[in-house]
Amino acid sequence: LYGGVGRRERTERARQALEDVGLGDRLTFFPTQLSGGQKQRVAIARAMVGKPKLLLADEPTGALDTASGKQIMELFRELNKQGVTIVMITHEPEIAAYADRTLYIRDGQLSEGGGGR
């Protein structure tokens, strides 16, 4: 609405974003009808609707099972190829492995490449 996007396009963007996160079949569901992992994916879809240049993701796969987490990371990879910069915070090494660049914070110090592990 604030971006000057008409109702029809907003609806289409929302539908496409839900498809992208694997929730196209939940378009008419209320939040109380969704699992925690589905709510997490809705939050990611909501962030994508505005077509951001920068996406900040704090533990984006934290509430998801392995398959859903992989789906979200593949979606992030595709968004990145389309020019979206994604800054992601995670404690999971297998999720961090999707990143092109990894920074670590250890004992309050920022380092690249492992933080002296």
mmCIF file with all atom_site columns, C-alpha atoms in Angstrom:
data_model
loop_
_atom_site.group_PDB
_atom_site.id
_atom_site.type_symbol
_atom_site.label_atom_id
_atom_site.label_alt_id
_atom_site.label_comp_id
_atom_site.label_asym_id
_atom_site.label_entity_id
_atom_site.label_seq_id
_atom_site.pdbx_PDB_ins_code
_atom_site.Cartn_x
_atom_site.Cartn_y
_atom_site.Cartn_z
_atom_site.occupancy
_atom_site.B_iso_or_equiv
_atom_site.pdbx_formal_charge
_atom_site.auth_seq_id
_atom_site.auth_comp_id
_atom_site.auth_asym_id
_atom_site.auth_atom_id
_atom_site.pdbx_PDB_model_num
ATOM 1   C CA . LEU A 1 1   ? 0.000  0.000   0.000  1.00 0.00 ? 1   LEU A CA 1
ATOM 2   C CA . TYR A 1 2   ? 2.706  2.481   1.017  1.00 0.00 ? 2   TYR A CA 1
ATOM 3   C CA . GLY A 1 3   ? 4.760  1.583   -2.055 1.00 0.00 ? 3   GLY A CA 1
ATOM 4   C CA . GLY A 1 4   ? 1.951  2.617   -4.382 1.00 0.00 ? 4   GLY A CA 1
ATOM 5   C CA . VAL A 1 5   ? 1.271  -0.982  -5.434 1.00 0.00 ? 5   VAL A CA 1
ATOM 6   C CA . GLY A 1 6   ? -2.330 -1.725  -6.408 1.00 0.00 ? 6   GLY A CA 1
ATOM 7   C CA . ARG A 1 7   ? -4.487 -4.300  -4.635 1.00 0.00 ? 7   ARG A CA 1
ATOM 8   C CA . ARG A 1 8   ? -4.332 -6.834  -7.478 1.00 0.00 ? 8   ARG A CA 1
ATOM 9   C CA . GLU A 1 9   ? -0.522 -6.753  -7.624 1.00 0.00 ? 9   GLU A CA 1
ATOM 10  C CA . ARG A 1 10  ? -0.230 -6.882  -3.818 1.00 0.00 ? 10  ARG A CA 1
ATOM 11  C CA . THR A 1 11  ? -2.434 -9.972  -3.776 1.00 0.00 ? 11  THR A CA 1
ATOM 12  C CA . GLU A 1 12  ? -0.406 -11.603 -6.549 1.00 0.00 ? 12  GLU A CA 1
ATOM 13  C CA . ARG A 1 13  ? 2.896  -10.817 -4.791 1.00 0.00 ? 13  ARG A CA 1
ATOM 14  C CA . ALA A 1 14  ? 1.564  -12.320 -1.552 1.00 0.00 ? 14  ALA A CA 1
ATOM 15  C CA . ARG A 1 15  ? 0.321  -15.435 -3.361 1.00 0.00 ? 15  ARG A CA 1
ATOM 16  C CA . GLN A 1 16  ? 3.673  -15.856 -5.150 1.00 0.00 ? 16  GLN A CA 1
ATOM 17  C CA . ALA A 1 17  ? 5.666  -15.345 -1.944 1.00 0.00 ? 17  ALA A CA 1
ATOM 18  C CA . LEU A 1 18  ? 3.593  -18.003 -0.176 1.00 0.00 ? 18  LEU A CA 1
ATOM 19  C CA . GLU A 1 19  ? 4.144  -20.357 -3.133 1.00 0.00 ? 19  GLU A CA 1
ATOM 20  C CA . ASP A 1 20  ? 7.888  -19.658 -2.926 1.00 0.00 ? 20  ASP A CA 1
ATOM 21  C CA . VAL A 1 21  ? 8.034  -20.719 0.722  1.00 0.00 ? 21  VAL A CA 1
ATOM 22  C CA . GLY A 1 22  ? 5.878  -23.792 0.117  1.00 0.00 ? 22  GLY A CA 1
ATOM 23  C CA . LEU A 1 23  ? 2.632  -22.471 1.576  1.00 0.00 ? 23  LEU A CA 1
ATOM 24  C CA . GLY A 1 24  ? 0.547  -21.863 -1.530 1.00 0.00 ? 24  GLY A CA 1
ATOM 25  C CA . ASP A 1 25  ? -2.018 -24.321 -0.229 1.00 0.00 ? 25  ASP A CA 1
ATOM 26  C CA . ARG A 1 26  ? -2.428 -22.297 3.002  1.00 0.00 ? 26  ARG A CA 1
ATOM 27  C CA . LEU A 1 27  ? -3.470 -19.011 1.376  1.00 0.00 ? 27  LEU A CA 1
ATOM 28  C CA . THR A 1 28  ? -6.822 -18.835 3.170  1.00 0.00 ? 28  THR A CA 1
ATOM 29  C CA . PHE A 1 29  ? -5.640 -20.129 6.561  1.00 0.00 ? 29  PHE A CA 1
ATOM 30  C CA . PHE A 1 30  ? -5.605 -18.009 9.730  1.00 0.00 ? 30  PHE A CA 1
ATOM 31  C CA . PRO A 1 31  ? -2.442 -17.799 11.890 1.00 0.00 ? 31  PRO A CA 1
ATOM 32  C CA . THR A 1 32  ? -4.027 -20.037 14.550 1.00 0.00 ? 32  THR A CA 1
ATOM 33  C CA . GLN A 1 33  ? -4.335 -22.765 11.902 1.00 0.00 ? 33  GLN A CA 1
ATOM 34  C CA . LEU A 1 34  ? -0.600 -22.769 11.122 1.00 0.00 ? 34  LEU A CA 1
ATOM 35  C CA . SER A 1 35  ? 2.264  -24.574 12.838 1.00 0.00 ? 35  SER A CA 1
ATOM 36  C CA . GLY A 1 36  ? 5.257  -22.706 14.243 1.00 0.00 ? 36  GLY A CA 1
ATOM 37  C CA . GLY A 1 37  ? 7.336  -23.615 11.201 1.00 0.00 ? 37  GLY A CA 1
ATOM 38  C CA . GLN A 1 38  ? 4.594  -22.449 8.850  1.00 0.00 ? 38  GLN A CA 1
ATOM 39  C CA . LYS A 1 39  ? 4.399  -19.130 10.714 1.00 0.00 ? 39  LYS A CA 1
ATOM 40  C CA . GLN A 1 40  ? 8.164  -18.790 10.281 1.00 0.00 ? 40  GLN A CA 1
ATOM 41  C CA . ARG A 1 41  ? 7.784  -19.296 6.529  1.00 0.00 ? 41  ARG A CA 1
ATOM 42  C CA . VAL A 1 42  ? 4.945  -16.751 6.407  1.00 0.00 ? 42  VAL A CA 1
ATOM 43  C CA . ALA A 1 43  ? 7.273  -14.217 8.057  1.00 0.00 ? 43  ALA A CA 1
ATOM 44  C CA . ILE A 1 44  ? 9.867  -14.864 5.332  1.00 0.00 ? 44  ILE A CA 1
ATOM 45  C CA . ALA A 1 45  ? 7.195  -14.528 2.623  1.00 0.00 ? 45  ALA A CA 1
ATOM 46  C CA . ARG A 1 46  ? 6.020  -11.258 4.175  1.00 0.00 ? 46  ARG A CA 1
ATOM 47  C CA . ALA A 1 47  ? 9.573  -9.905  4.026  1.00 0.00 ? 47  ALA A CA 1
ATOM 48  C CA . MET A 1 48  ? 9.861  -10.863 0.343  1.00 0.00 ? 48  MET A CA 1
ATOM 49  C CA . VAL A 1 49  ? 6.603  -9.241  -0.812 1.00 0.00 ? 49  VAL A CA 1
ATOM 50  C CA . GLY A 1 50  ? 8.129  -5.754  -0.812 1.00 0.00 ? 50  GLY A CA 1
ATOM 51  C CA . LYS A 1 51  ? 10.959 -6.939  -3.071 1.00 0.00 ? 51  LYS A CA 1
ATOM 52  C CA . PRO A 1 52  ? 13.717 -5.718  -0.755 1.00 0.00 ? 52  PRO A CA 1
ATOM 53  C CA . LYS A 1 53  ? 17.316 -5.088  -1.785 1.00 0.00 ? 53  LYS A CA 1
ATOM 54  C CA . LEU A 1 54  ? 18.441 -6.178  1.696  1.00 0.00 ? 54  LEU A CA 1
ATOM 55  C CA . LEU A 1 55  ? 16.934 -9.002  3.744  1.00 0.00 ? 55  LEU A CA 1
ATOM 56  C CA . LEU A 1 56  ? 17.899 -9.421  7.409  1.00 0.00 ? 56  LEU A CA 1
ATOM 57  C CA . ALA A 1 57  ? 17.261 -12.940 8.689  1.00 0.00 ? 57  ALA A CA 1
ATOM 58  C CA . ASP A 1 58  ? 17.771 -13.901 12.340 1.00 0.00 ? 58  ASP A CA 1
ATOM 59  C CA . GLU A 1 59  ? 17.768 -17.711 12.617 1.00 0.00 ? 59  GLU A CA 1
ATOM 60  C CA . PRO A 1 60  ? 15.482 -18.066 9.567  1.00 0.00 ? 60  PRO A CA 1
ATOM 61  C CA . THR A 1 61  ? 15.394 -21.858 9.817  1.00 0.00 ? 61  THR A CA 1
ATOM 62  C CA . GLY A 1 62  ? 15.248 -22.115 13.604 1.00 0.00 ? 62  GLY A CA 1
ATOM 63  C CA . ALA A 1 63  ? 11.656 -23.371 13.810 1.00 0.00 ? 63  ALA A CA 1
ATOM 64  C CA . LEU A 1 64  ? 11.768 -25.461 10.650 1.00 0.00 ? 64  LEU A CA 1
ATOM 65  C CA . ASP A 1 65  ? 12.372 -29.135 9.984  1.00 0.00 ? 65  ASP A CA 1
ATOM 66  C CA . THR A 1 66  ? 15.372 -30.056 7.828  1.00 0.00 ? 66  THR A CA 1
ATOM 67  C CA . ALA A 1 67  ? 13.454 -30.226 4.542  1.00 0.00 ? 67  ALA A CA 1
ATOM 68  C CA . SER A 1 68  ? 11.716 -26.874 5.081  1.00 0.00 ? 68  SER A CA 1
ATOM 69  C CA . GLY A 1 69  ? 14.996 -25.303 6.170  1.00 0.00 ? 69  GLY A CA 1
ATOM 70  C CA . LYS A 1 70  ? 16.676 -26.494 3.006  1.00 0.00 ? 70  LYS A CA 1
ATOM 71  C CA . GLN A 1 71  ? 13.796 -25.095 0.932  1.00 0.00 ? 71  GLN A CA 1
ATOM 72  C CA . ILE A 1 72  ? 14.191 -21.678 2.588  1.00 0.00 ? 72  ILE A CA 1
ATOM 73  C CA . MET A 1 73  ? 17.950 -21.670 2.080  1.00 0.00 ? 73  MET A CA 1
ATOM 74  C CA . GLU A 1 74  ? 17.514 -22.514 -1.611 1.00 0.00 ? 74  GLU A CA 1
ATOM 75  C CA . LEU A 1 75  ? 15.017 -19.664 -1.851 1.00 0.00 ? 75  LEU A CA 1
ATOM 76  C CA . PHE A 1 76  ? 17.542 -17.317 -0.214 1.00 0.00 ? 76  PHE A CA 1
ATOM 77  C CA . ARG A 1 77  ? 20.180 -18.502 -2.675 1.00 0.00 ? 77  ARG A CA 1
ATOM 78  C CA . GLU A 1 78  ? 17.848 -17.683 -5.585 1.00 0.00 ? 78  GLU A CA 1
ATOM 79  C CA . LEU A 1 79  ? 16.982 -14.284 -4.123 1.00 0.00 ? 79  LEU A CA 1
ATOM 80  C CA . ASN A 1 80  ? 20.691 -13.564 -3.774 1.00 0.00 ? 80  ASN A CA 1
ATOM 81  C CA . LYS A 1 81  ? 21.252 -14.465 -7.435 1.00 0.00 ? 81  LYS A CA 1
ATOM 82  C CA . GLN A 1 82  ? 18.508 -11.938 -8.260 1.00 0.00 ? 82  GLN A CA 1
ATOM 83  C CA . GLY A 1 83  ? 20.458 -9.212  -6.456 1.00 0.00 ? 83  GLY A CA 1
ATOM 84  C CA . VAL A 1 84  ? 19.059 -9.341  -2.922 1.00 0.00 ? 84  VAL A CA 1
ATOM 85  C CA . THR A 1 85  ? 21.716 -9.009  -0.226 1.00 0.00 ? 85  THR A CA 1
ATOM 86  C CA . ILE A 1 86  ? 20.937 -11.361 2.644  1.00 0.00 ? 86  ILE A CA 1
ATOM 87  C CA . VAL A 1 87  ? 22.441 -10.903 6.086  1.00 0.00 ? 87  VAL A CA 1
ATOM 88  C CA . MET A 1 88  ? 21.697 -13.986 8.132  1.00 0.00 ? 88  MET A CA 1
ATOM 89  C CA . ILE A 1 89  ? 22.443 -14.880 11.725 1.00 0.00 ? 89  ILE A CA 1
ATOM 90  C CA . THR A 1 90  ? 22.583 -18.560 12.600 1.00 0.00 ? 90  THR A CA 1
ATOM 91  C CA . HIS A 1 91  ? 24.142 -20.945 15.078 1.00 0.00 ? 91  HIS A CA 1
ATOM 92  C CA . GLU A 1 92  ? 23.836 -23.853 12.657 1.00 0.00 ? 92  GLU A CA 1
ATOM 93  C CA . PRO A 1 93  ? 26.996 -24.611 10.638 1.00 0.00 ? 93  PRO A CA 1
ATOM 94  C CA . GLU A 1 94  ? 25.037 -26.450 7.927  1.00 0.00 ? 94  GLU A CA 1
ATOM 95  C CA . ILE A 1 95  ? 22.905 -23.330 7.370  1.00 0.00 ? 95  ILE A CA 1
ATOM 96  C CA . ALA A 1 96  ? 25.935 -21.025 7.459  1.00 0.00 ? 96  ALA A CA 1
ATOM 97  C CA . ALA A 1 97  ? 27.496 -23.207 4.748  1.00 0.00 ? 97  ALA A CA 1
ATOM 98  C CA . TYR A 1 98  ? 24.982 -21.758 2.259  1.00 0.00 ? 98  TYR A CA 1
ATOM 99  C CA . ALA A 1 99  ? 26.562 -18.311 2.616  1.00 0.00 ? 99  ALA A CA 1
ATOM 100 C CA . ASP A 1 100 ? 29.089 -16.879 0.186  1.00 0.00 ? 100 ASP A CA 1
ATOM 101 C CA . ARG A 1 101 ? 30.810 -15.100 3.060  1.00 0.00 ? 101 ARG A CA 1
ATOM 102 C CA . THR A 1 102 ? 30.801 -16.036 6.727  1.00 0.00 ? 102 THR A CA 1
ATOM 103 C CA . LEU A 1 103 ? 31.683 -13.790 9.639  1.00 0.00 ? 103 LEU A CA 1
ATOM 104 C CA . TYR A 1 104 ? 31.934 -15.013 13.201 1.00 0.00 ? 104 TYR A CA 1
ATOM 105 C CA . ILE A 1 105 ? 31.418 -13.281 16.513 1.00 0.00 ? 105 ILE A CA 1
ATOM 106 C CA . ARG A 1 106 ? 33.334 -14.979 19.282 1.00 0.00 ? 106 ARG A CA 1
ATOM 107 C CA . ASP A 1 107 ? 33.833 -13.432 22.717 1.00 0.00 ? 107 ASP A CA 1
ATOM 108 C CA . GLY A 1 108 ? 32.641 -10.100 21.332 1.00 0.00 ? 108 GLY A CA 1
ATOM 109 C CA . GLN A 1 109 ? 35.184 -10.092 18.485 1.00 0.00 ? 109 GLN A CA 1
ATOM 110 C CA . LEU A 1 110 ? 34.238 -10.115 14.820 1.00 0.00 ? 110 LEU A CA 1
ATOM 111 C CA . SER A 1 111 ? 36.345 -12.256 12.511 1.00 0.00 ? 111 SER A CA 1
ATOM 112 C CA . GLU A 1 112 ? 36.111 -13.869 9.100  1.00 0.00 ? 112 GLU A CA 1
ATOM 113 C CA . GLY A 1 113 ? 36.707 -17.537 8.425  1.00 0.00 ? 113 GLY A CA 1
ATOM 114 C CA . GLY A 1 114 ? 36.118 -19.184 11.772 1.00 0.00 ? 114 GLY A CA 1
ATOM 115 C CA . GLY A 1 115 ? 37.176 -16.881 14.559 1.00 0.00 ? 115 GLY A CA 1
ATOM 116 C CA . GLY A 1 116 ? 40.189 -18.977 15.532 1.00 0.00 ? 116 GLY A CA 1
ATOM 117 C CA . ARG A 1 117 ? 38.382 -22.281 15.994 1.00 0.00 ? 117 ARG A CA 1
#
